[in-house]
XYZ file of C-alpha atoms in Angstrom:
643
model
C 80.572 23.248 140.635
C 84.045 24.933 141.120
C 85.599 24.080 137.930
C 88.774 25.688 138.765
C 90.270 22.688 140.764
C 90.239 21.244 137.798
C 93.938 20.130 136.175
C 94.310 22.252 133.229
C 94.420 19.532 130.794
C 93.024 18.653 127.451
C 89.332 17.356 127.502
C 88.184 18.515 131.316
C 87.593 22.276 130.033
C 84.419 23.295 129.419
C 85.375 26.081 127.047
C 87.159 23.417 125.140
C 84.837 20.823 124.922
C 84.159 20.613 121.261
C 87.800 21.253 120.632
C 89.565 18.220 118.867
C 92.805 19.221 118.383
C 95.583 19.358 120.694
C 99.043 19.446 118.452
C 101.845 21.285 120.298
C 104.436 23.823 118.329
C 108.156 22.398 118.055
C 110.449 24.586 120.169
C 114.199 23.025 118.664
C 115.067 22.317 115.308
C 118.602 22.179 113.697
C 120.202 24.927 111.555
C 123.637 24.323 109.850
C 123.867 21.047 112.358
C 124.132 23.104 115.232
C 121.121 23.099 118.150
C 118.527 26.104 118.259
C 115.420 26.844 120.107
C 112.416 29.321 119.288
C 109.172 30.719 121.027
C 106.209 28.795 119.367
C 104.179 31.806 117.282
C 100.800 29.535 117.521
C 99.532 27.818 120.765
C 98.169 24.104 121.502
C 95.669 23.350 118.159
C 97.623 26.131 116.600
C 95.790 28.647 117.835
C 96.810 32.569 118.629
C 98.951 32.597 121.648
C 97.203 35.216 124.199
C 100.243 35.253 126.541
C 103.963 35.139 126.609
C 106.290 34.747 129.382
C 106.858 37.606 131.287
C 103.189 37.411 131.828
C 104.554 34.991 134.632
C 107.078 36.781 136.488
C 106.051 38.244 140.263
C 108.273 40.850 139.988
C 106.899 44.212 138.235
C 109.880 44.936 136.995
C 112.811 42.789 135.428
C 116.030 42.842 136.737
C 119.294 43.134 134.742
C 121.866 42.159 136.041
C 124.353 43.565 133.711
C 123.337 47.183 135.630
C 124.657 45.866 138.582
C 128.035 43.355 137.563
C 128.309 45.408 134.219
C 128.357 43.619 130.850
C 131.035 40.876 130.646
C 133.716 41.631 127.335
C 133.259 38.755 125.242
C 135.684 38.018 122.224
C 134.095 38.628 119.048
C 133.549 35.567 117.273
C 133.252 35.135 113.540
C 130.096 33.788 112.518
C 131.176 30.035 110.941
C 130.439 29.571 107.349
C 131.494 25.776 105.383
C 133.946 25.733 102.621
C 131.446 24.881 100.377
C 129.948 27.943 101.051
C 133.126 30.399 101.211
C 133.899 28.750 97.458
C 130.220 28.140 95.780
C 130.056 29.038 92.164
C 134.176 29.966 92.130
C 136.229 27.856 89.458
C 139.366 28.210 87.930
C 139.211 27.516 84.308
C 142.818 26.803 82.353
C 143.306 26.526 78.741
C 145.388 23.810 77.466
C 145.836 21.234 74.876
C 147.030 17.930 74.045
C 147.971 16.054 71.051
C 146.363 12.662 70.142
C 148.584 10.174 68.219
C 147.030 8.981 65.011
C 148.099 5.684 63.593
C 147.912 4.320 60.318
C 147.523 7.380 58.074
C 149.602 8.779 55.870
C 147.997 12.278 55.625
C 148.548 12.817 59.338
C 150.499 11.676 62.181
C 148.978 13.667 65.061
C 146.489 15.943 65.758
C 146.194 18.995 68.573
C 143.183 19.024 70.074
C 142.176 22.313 72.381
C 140.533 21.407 75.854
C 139.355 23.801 78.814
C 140.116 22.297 82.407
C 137.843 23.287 84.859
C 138.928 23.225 88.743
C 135.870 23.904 91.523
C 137.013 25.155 94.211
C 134.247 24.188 96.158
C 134.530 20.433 96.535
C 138.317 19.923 94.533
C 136.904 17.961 91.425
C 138.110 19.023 87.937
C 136.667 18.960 84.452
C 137.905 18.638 80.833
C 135.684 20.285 77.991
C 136.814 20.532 74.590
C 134.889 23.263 72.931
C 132.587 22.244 69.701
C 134.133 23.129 66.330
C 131.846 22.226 63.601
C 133.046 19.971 60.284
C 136.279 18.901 62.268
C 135.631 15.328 61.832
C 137.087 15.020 65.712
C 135.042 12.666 67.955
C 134.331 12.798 70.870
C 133.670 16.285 71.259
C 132.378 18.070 74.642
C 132.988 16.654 77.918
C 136.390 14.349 77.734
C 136.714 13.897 81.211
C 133.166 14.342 83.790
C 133.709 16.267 86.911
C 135.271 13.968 89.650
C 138.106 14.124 91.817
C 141.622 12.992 90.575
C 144.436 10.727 91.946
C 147.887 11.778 91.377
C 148.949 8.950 92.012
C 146.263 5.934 92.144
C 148.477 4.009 95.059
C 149.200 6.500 97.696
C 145.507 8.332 97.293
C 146.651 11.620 96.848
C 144.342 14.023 94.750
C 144.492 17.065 92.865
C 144.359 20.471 94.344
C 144.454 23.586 93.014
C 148.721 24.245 93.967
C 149.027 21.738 91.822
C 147.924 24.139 89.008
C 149.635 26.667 87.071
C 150.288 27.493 83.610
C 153.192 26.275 81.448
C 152.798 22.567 82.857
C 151.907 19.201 82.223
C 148.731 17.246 84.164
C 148.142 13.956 83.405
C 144.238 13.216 84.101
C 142.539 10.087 82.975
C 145.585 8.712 80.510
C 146.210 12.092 78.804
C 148.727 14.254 79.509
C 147.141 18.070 79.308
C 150.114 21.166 78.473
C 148.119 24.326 80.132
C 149.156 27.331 78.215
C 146.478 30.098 79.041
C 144.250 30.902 82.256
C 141.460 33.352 82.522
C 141.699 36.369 84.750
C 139.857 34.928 88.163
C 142.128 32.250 87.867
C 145.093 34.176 87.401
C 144.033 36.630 90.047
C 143.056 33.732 93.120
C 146.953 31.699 92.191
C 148.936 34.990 92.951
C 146.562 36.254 96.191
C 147.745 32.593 97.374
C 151.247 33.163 96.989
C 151.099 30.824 93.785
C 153.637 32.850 91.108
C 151.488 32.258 87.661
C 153.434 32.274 84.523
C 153.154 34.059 81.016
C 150.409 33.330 78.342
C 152.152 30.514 76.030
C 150.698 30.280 72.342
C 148.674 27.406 71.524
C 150.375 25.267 68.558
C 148.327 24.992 65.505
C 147.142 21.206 64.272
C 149.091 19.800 61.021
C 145.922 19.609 59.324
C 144.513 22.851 59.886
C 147.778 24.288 58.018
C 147.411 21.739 55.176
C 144.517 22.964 54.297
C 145.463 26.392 54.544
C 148.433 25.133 52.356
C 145.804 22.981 49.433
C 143.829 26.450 49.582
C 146.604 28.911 49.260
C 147.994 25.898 46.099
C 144.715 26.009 44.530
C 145.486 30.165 43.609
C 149.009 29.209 42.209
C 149.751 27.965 38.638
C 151.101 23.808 38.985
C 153.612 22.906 36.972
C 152.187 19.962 35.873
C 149.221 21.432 34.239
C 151.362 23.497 31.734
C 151.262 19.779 29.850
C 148.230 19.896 28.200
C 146.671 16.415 28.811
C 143.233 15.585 27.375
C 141.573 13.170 30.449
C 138.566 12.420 28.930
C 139.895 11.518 25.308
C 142.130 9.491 27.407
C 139.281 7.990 29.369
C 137.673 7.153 26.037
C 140.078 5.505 24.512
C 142.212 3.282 27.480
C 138.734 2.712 29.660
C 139.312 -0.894 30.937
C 143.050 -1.434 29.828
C 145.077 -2.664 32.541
C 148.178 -3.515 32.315
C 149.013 -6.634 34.834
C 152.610 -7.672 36.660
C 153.573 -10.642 39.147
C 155.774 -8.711 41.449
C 157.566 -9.676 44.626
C 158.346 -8.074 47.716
C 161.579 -9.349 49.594
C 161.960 -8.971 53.117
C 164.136 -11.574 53.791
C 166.824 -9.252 55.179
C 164.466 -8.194 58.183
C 164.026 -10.584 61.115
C 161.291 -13.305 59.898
C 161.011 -11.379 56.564
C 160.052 -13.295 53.791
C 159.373 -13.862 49.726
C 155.525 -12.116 49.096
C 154.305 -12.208 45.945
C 151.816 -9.265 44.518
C 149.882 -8.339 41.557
C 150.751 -5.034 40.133
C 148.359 -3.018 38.230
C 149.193 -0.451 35.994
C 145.732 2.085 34.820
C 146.261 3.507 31.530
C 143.563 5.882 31.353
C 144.865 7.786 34.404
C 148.797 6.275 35.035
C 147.564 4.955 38.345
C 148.997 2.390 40.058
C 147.066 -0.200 42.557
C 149.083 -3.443 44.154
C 146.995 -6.111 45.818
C 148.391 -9.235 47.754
C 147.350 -12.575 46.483
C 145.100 -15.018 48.545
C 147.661 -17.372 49.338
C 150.344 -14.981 50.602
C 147.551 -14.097 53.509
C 147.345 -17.041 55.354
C 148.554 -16.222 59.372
C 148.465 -12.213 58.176
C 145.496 -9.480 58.280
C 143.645 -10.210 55.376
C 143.163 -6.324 53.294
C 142.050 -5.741 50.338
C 144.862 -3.639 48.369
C 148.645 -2.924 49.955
C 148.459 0.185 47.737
C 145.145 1.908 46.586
C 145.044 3.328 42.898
C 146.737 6.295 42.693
C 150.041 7.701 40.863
C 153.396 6.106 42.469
C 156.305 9.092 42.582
C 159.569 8.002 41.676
C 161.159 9.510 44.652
C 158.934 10.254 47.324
C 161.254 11.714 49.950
C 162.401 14.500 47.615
C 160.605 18.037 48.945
C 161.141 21.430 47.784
C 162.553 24.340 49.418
C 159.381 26.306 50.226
C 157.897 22.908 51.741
C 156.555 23.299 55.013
C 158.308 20.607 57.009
C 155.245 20.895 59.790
C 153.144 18.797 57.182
C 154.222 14.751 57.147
C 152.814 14.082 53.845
C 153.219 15.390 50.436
C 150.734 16.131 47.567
C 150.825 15.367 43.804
C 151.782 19.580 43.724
C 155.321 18.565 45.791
C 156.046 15.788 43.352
C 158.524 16.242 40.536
C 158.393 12.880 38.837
C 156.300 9.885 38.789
C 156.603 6.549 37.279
C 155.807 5.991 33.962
C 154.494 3.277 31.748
C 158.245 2.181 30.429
C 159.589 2.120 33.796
C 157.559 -1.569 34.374
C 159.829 -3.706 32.595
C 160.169 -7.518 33.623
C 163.042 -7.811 35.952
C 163.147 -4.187 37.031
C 163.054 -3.021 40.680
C 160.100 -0.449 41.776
C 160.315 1.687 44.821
C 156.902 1.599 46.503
C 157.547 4.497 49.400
C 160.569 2.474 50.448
C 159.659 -1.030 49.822
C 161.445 -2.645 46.663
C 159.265 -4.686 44.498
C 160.694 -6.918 42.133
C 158.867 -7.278 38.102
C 158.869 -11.275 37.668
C 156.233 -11.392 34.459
C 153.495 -9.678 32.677
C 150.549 -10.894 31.629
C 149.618 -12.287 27.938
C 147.564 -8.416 27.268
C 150.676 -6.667 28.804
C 152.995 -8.221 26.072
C 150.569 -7.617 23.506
C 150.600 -3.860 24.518
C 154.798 -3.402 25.291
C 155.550 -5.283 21.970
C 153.125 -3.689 19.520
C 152.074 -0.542 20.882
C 155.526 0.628 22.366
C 157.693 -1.750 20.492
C 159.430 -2.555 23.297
C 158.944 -6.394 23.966
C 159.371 -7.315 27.917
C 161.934 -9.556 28.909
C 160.953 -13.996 29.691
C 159.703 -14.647 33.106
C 162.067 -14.782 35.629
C 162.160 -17.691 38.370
C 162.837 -17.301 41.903
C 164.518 -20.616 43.764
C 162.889 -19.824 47.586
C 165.387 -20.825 50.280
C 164.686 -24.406 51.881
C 163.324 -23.216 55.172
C 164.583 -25.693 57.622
C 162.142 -27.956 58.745
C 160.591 -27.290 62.339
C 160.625 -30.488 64.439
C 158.297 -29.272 67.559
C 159.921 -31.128 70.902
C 157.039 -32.208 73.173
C 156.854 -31.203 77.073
C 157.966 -33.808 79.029
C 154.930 -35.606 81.033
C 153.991 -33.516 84.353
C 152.470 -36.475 86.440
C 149.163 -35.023 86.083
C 146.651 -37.315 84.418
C 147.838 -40.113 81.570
C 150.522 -38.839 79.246
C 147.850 -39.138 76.562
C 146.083 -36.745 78.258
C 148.797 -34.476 78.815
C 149.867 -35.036 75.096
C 146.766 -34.136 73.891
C 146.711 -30.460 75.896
C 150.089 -29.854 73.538
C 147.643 -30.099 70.068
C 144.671 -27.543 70.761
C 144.551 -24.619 73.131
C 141.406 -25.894 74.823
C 142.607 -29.202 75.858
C 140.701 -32.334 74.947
C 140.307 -35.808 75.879
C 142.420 -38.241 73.482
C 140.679 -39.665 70.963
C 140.088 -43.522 71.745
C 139.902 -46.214 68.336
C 136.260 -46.541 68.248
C 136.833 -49.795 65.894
C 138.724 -51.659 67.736
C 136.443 -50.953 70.503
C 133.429 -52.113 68.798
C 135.039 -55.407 67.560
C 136.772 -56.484 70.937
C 134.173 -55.086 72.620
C 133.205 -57.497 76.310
C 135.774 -59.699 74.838
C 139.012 -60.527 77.701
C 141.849 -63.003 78.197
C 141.927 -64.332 81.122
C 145.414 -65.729 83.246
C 146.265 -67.412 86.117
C 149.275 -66.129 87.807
C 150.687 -66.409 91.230
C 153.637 -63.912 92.861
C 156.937 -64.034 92.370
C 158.485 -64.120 95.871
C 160.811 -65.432 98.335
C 158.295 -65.042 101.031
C 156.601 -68.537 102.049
C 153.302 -67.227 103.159
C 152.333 -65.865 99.624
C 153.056 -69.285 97.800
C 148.955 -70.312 98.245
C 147.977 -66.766 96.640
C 146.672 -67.023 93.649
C 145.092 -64.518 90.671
C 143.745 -64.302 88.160
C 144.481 -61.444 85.406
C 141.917 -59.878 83.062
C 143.268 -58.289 80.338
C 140.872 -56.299 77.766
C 141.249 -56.247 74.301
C 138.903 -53.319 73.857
C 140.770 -50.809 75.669
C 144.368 -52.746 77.095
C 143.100 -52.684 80.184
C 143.992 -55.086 83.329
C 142.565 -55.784 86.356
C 142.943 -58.759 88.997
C 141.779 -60.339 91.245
C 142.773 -62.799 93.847
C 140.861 -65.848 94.703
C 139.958 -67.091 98.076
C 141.634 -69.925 99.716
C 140.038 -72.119 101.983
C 141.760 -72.985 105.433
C 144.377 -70.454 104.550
C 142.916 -66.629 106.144
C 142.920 -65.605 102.415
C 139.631 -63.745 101.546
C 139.110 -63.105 97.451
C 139.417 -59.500 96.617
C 140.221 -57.420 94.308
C 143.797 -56.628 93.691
C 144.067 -54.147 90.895
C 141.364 -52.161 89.124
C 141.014 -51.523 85.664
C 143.861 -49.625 83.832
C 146.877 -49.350 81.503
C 149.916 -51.149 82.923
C 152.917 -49.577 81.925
C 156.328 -51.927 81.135
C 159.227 -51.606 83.675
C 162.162 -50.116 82.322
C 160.086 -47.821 79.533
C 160.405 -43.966 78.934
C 158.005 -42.218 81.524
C 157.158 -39.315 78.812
C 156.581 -42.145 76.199
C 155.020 -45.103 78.577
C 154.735 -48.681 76.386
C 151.790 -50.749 77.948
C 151.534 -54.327 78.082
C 149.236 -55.890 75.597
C 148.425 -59.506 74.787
C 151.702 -60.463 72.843
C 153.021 -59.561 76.183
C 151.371 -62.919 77.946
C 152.036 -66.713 77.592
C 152.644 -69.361 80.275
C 155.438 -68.581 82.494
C 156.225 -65.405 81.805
C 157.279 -63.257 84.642
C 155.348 -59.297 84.299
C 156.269 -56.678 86.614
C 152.860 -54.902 87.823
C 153.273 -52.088 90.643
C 156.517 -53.082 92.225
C 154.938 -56.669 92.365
C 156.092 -59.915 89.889
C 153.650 -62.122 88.883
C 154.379 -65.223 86.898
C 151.404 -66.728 84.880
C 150.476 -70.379 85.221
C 147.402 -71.122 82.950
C 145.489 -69.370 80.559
C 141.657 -69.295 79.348
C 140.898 -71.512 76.722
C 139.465 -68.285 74.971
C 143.079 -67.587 75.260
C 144.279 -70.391 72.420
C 141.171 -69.508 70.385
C 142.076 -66.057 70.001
C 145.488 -66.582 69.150
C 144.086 -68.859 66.523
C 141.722 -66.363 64.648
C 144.813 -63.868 64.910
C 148.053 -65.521 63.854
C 150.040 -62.455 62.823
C 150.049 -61.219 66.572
C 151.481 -63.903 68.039
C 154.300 -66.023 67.708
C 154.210 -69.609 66.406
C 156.112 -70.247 70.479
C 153.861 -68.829 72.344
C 150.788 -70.256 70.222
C 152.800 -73.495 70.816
C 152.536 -72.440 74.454
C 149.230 -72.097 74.928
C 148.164 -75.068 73.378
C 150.267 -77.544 75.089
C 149.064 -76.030 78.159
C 145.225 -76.806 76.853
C 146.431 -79.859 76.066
C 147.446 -81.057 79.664
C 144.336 -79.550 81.363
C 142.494 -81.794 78.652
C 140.636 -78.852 77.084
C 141.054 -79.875 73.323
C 139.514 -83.405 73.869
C 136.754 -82.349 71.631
C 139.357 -80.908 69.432
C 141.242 -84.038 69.257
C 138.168 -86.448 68.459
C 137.408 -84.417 65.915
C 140.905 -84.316 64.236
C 140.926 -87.985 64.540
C 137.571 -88.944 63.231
C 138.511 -86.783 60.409
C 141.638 -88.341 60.000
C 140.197 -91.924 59.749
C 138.117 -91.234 57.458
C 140.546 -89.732 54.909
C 142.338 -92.937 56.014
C 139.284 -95.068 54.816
C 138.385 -92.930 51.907
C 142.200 -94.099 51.182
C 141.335 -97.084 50.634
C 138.229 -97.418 49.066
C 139.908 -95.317 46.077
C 142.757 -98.759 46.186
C 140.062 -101.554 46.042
C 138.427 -99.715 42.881
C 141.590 -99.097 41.456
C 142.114 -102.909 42.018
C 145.949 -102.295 43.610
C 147.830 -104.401 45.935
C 149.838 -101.755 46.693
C 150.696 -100.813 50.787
C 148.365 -97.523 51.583
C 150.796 -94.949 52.655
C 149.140 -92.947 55.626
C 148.489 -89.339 54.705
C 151.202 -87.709 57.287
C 153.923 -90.107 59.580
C 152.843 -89.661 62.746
C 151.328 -90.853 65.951
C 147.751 -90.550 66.046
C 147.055 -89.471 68.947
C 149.208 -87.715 71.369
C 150.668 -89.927 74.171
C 150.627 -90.944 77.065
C 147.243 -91.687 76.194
C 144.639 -91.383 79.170
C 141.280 -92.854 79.211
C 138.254 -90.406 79.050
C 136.633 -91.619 82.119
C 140.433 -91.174 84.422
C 140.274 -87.184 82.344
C 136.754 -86.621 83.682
C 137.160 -87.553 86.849
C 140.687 -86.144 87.327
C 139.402 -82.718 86.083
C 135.967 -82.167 87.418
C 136.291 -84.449 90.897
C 138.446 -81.757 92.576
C 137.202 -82.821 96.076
C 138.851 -86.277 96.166
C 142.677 -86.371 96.648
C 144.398 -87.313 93.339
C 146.313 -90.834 93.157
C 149.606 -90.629 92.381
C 149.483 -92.593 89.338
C 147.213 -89.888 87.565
C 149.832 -87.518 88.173
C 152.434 -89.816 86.460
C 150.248 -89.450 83.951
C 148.545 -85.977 82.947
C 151.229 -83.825 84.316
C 153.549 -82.426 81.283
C 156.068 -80.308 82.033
C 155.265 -76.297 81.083
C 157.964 -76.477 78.545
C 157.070 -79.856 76.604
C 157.777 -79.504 72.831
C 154.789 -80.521 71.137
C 156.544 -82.471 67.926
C 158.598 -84.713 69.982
C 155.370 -85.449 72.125
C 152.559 -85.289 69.829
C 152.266 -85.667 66.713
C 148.574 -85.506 65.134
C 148.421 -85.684 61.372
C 145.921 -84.018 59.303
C 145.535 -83.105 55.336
C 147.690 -79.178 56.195
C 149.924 -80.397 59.340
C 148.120 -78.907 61.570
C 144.919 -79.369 63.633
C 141.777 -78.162 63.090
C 139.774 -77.016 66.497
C 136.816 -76.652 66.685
C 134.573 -73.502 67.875
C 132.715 -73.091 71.322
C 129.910 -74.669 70.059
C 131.219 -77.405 68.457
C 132.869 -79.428 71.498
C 131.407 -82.446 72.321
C 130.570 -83.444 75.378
């Protein structure tokens, strides 16, 4: 079998039967991003490679063709290297410092706080360290600002470089404005082969408190001439431990812009002449609440007065620097005492602090003195006028708390009126001829003041029942928008005309619920529109029960009349209880009422109109009189009627 025709192929040579694998070397890779190729070391299977190339080539000998053309002059190119590369490891390093303001004290104003920057060259990101200094009481300490690139200016994205560098100037990075006053040698070195002129070393400016306490250490060596007095502090301890002396004191500011009248306790330490004022609980209200204004310690008379060989680097002053302090007989009632420029005023001493002044010192202390505070004028807050959004209750009641609420609604009166309504008939007020068969009826709710209403359907007329306003406040024509007035139900009787909407209604009837609620609550209505109501009941023939009953009751007072006459054996007349008509005229048989008032189908005869109709504005003691034991008629409730 010739085995040589065979493709030279993986798998169809017998010498590499049992071999199983056939991985091939990679030729290209990338290096630096750029494209390169190489000569596989290891053959297929990675297996020693028994022949290279040139064992291909026909020729014997290889042919150059540079000994023939001659070698072509190529410009020398610069092998490329990154500028990460050209600048790994390289960083300039400036010293600097900055000072950090320090509120609220009164040993120290500021402090200057030393910082390395560090700038790397190799990607343009800067650093802030501040070097470690132990017992400092500084914090934080380290890194201030992480390595990270820096805007100059945030909006037009503009960072940092290194010309922006040099020593002598300001940098503001992350808030803080840096001074650079120092660089190291590299960095001084790299600026000037640049072209960048660097400037002199600057000295670094020592911190306030670093010279105080070279100051305190340097004091501690010297003689004070306070301890020349010979002063015996623990006899004195001994003997005054727990005697303090107590003063009402006030502070006026009243000359300041909304300065005021503050009122302090002042106490006085006799074992030590220190000196501690605390502000009194009800002075705090809408201030910081704190504990003391002035911690216990001696007060100097005149705390602005420094000697000569002061330095004037340090802010504030120590008991050494102080000539003078105040003394127990300088706290007399009505005195002034300078508190490091505030004036506090001695109004009275306390029953112990008498005691003391007038037996100890013999020196009594002056009465209490009084202090008239001026009226402050009284604030009257103006309201925002009513936006349109919402009620105005609702808009009022976003003026009272910051998060607004929903205005509170009278829970009582909703409980007690609660599902009860008036109802009214009522018809529009127009010209027009086509809205003369329209007719409504109003609902007005006592829980809430609510209306609503609704129109009716008319037969034969196109008019469908719907409703015609839903349930809200109506507000009166002619009212204050900011300060609306609703209607409520003093607001309705028969015949009045109500604007609702840009539409007039005028009512016609009313409910008989109507007339018993203005019975149960006389002192809301009127005695006219009461007198209203009724006469209108009293045409629709609503108070038939009502009238029965008044004159059942009436005849039999009448008879009880005059069974008392017969036993009293008197031919006297029997006076009737109250003049009057009986009953209320003209007087219309039940059966003509019932049928004129529930037989609505059938046309009415003419003579029942003559009859039952009463004008809307019949007075009710020319037409009807009905007596009774009080004047006036008794009704009866719901349950009551007869029927």
């Amino acid at each position: 079998m010739n085995c040589h025709r065979l493709p030279s192929l993986p798998g169809l040579s017998f010498d590499e039967r049992l071999k199983k694998n056939h991985h091939v070397s990679h030729c290209f890779y990338y290096q630096n991003g750029y494209r390169m190729d190489r000569t596989p070391t290891v053959g297929i299977g990675k297996e020693p490679v028994q022949e290279t190339y040139k064992d291909f080539y026909s020729e014997p000998i290889e042919f150059d063709p540079a000994l023939t053309y001659g070698r072509i002059k190529k410009q020398q190119v610069e092998p490329f290297r990154p500028h990460y590369v050209i600048y790994d490891k390289k960083v300039l390093k400036f010293m600097g410092y900055f000072r950090q303001h320090v509120p609220e004290s009164r040993i120290e104003q500021y402090r200057i706080r030393y910082v390395n920057i560090y700038y790397y060259l190799e990607d343009d990101t800067l650093e802030v360290y501040e070097p470690f200094v132990k017992n400092c009481g500084l914090f934080p300490q380290g890194r201030l600002l992480r390595r990270s690139k820096i805007a100059k200016n945030p909006s037009s994205g503009i960072f940092y470089t290194w010309k922006d560098f040099n020593v002598g100037i300001d940098i503001e990075l992350g808030g803080i404005v840096y001074h650079t006053a120092d660089c190291d040698t590299y960095t001084r070195e790299f600026l000037t082969a640049n072209g960048v002129e660097v400037k002199e070393r600057e000295c670094m400016p020592k911190d306030p408190i670093t010279i105080e306490k070279m100051i305190q250490q340097a004091q501690h060596t010297q003689t004070n001439r306070q301890k020349n007095q010979k002063d015996d502090k623990l006899r004195r301890f001994l003997e005054y431990f727990g005697m303090v002396l107590s003063f009402d004191c006030v502070l006026d500011e009243t000359e300041r812009a909304g300065g005021e009248l503050i009122t302090f306790k002042l106490y006085y330490y006799l074992e030590d002449d220190t000196i501690a004022i605390k502000e009194l609980p009800e002075n705090q209200q809408g201030r910081d609440g704190f504990a003391l204004l002035l911690k216990r310690t001696k007060l100097p008379k005149n705390w602005r007065k420094k000697p000569a060989d002061f330095a004037s680097i340090v802010f504030d002053s120590t008991a050494a620097e102080i000539d003078e302090f105040y003394t127990l007989r300088d706290f007399m009632v009505g005195g002034t005492i300078f508190v490091f420029g505030r004036k506090f005023l001695l109004m009275d001493a306390d029953k112990f602090t008498r005691e003391y002044f007038d037996k100890i010192l013999r020196c009594p202390q002056p009465n209490k003195l009084a202090i008239e505070k001026p009226i402050q004028p009284e604030i009257k807050i103006k309201m925002p006028d009513y936006l349109g959004l919402g009620t105005p209750e609702d808009s009022l009641s976003s003026c009272y708390n910051l998060i607004p609420r929903a205005p509170k609604k009278d829970e009582i009166a909703y409980l007690m009126n609660a599902n009860k309504k008036l109802r009214y008939g009522c018809i529009l007020d127009s010209v027009h001829p086509e809205v003369k068969d329209r007719k409504f009826i109003m609902n007005y709710n006592l829980a809430d003041g609510n209306i609503n209403i609704v129109e009716l359907s008319a037969p034969n007329t196109g008019i469908a029942g719907c409703k015609f306003l839903s349930s809200r406040k109506v507000v009166k024509p002619n009212t204050n928008p900011h300060k609306p007035e609703y209607y409520t139900a003093k607001d309705f009787t028969i015949g009045t005309r109500i604007h609702i909407y840009a539409h007039r209604f005028i009512i016609t009837s009313a409910d008989l619920y109507v007339y018993r609620y203005m019975q149960a609550h006389p002192e809301l209505f009127s005695p006219e529109i009461i007198q209203n109501v009724r006469m209108y009941n009293l045409r629709e023939g609503n108070l038939k029960a009502d009238i029965r009953q008044a004159i059942e009751d009436d005849l039999e007072r009448y008879m009880r009349g005059l069974s008392k006459v017969d036993d009293n054996e008197s031919n006297e007349a029997v006076s009737e209880p109250i003049s009057g008509e009986r009953i209320p005229k003209p007087f219309i048989q039940e059966d003509e009422v019932k049928k004129f008032y529930h037989d609505q189908l059938e046309p009415k005869p003419s003579y029942m109109n003559e009859k039952c109709q009463v004008p809307c504005n019949i007075n009710v003691k020319e037409e009807v009189n009905i007596p009774s034991d009080k004047g006036v008629v008794r009704f009866l409730e719901p349950h009551e009627e007869l029927n």
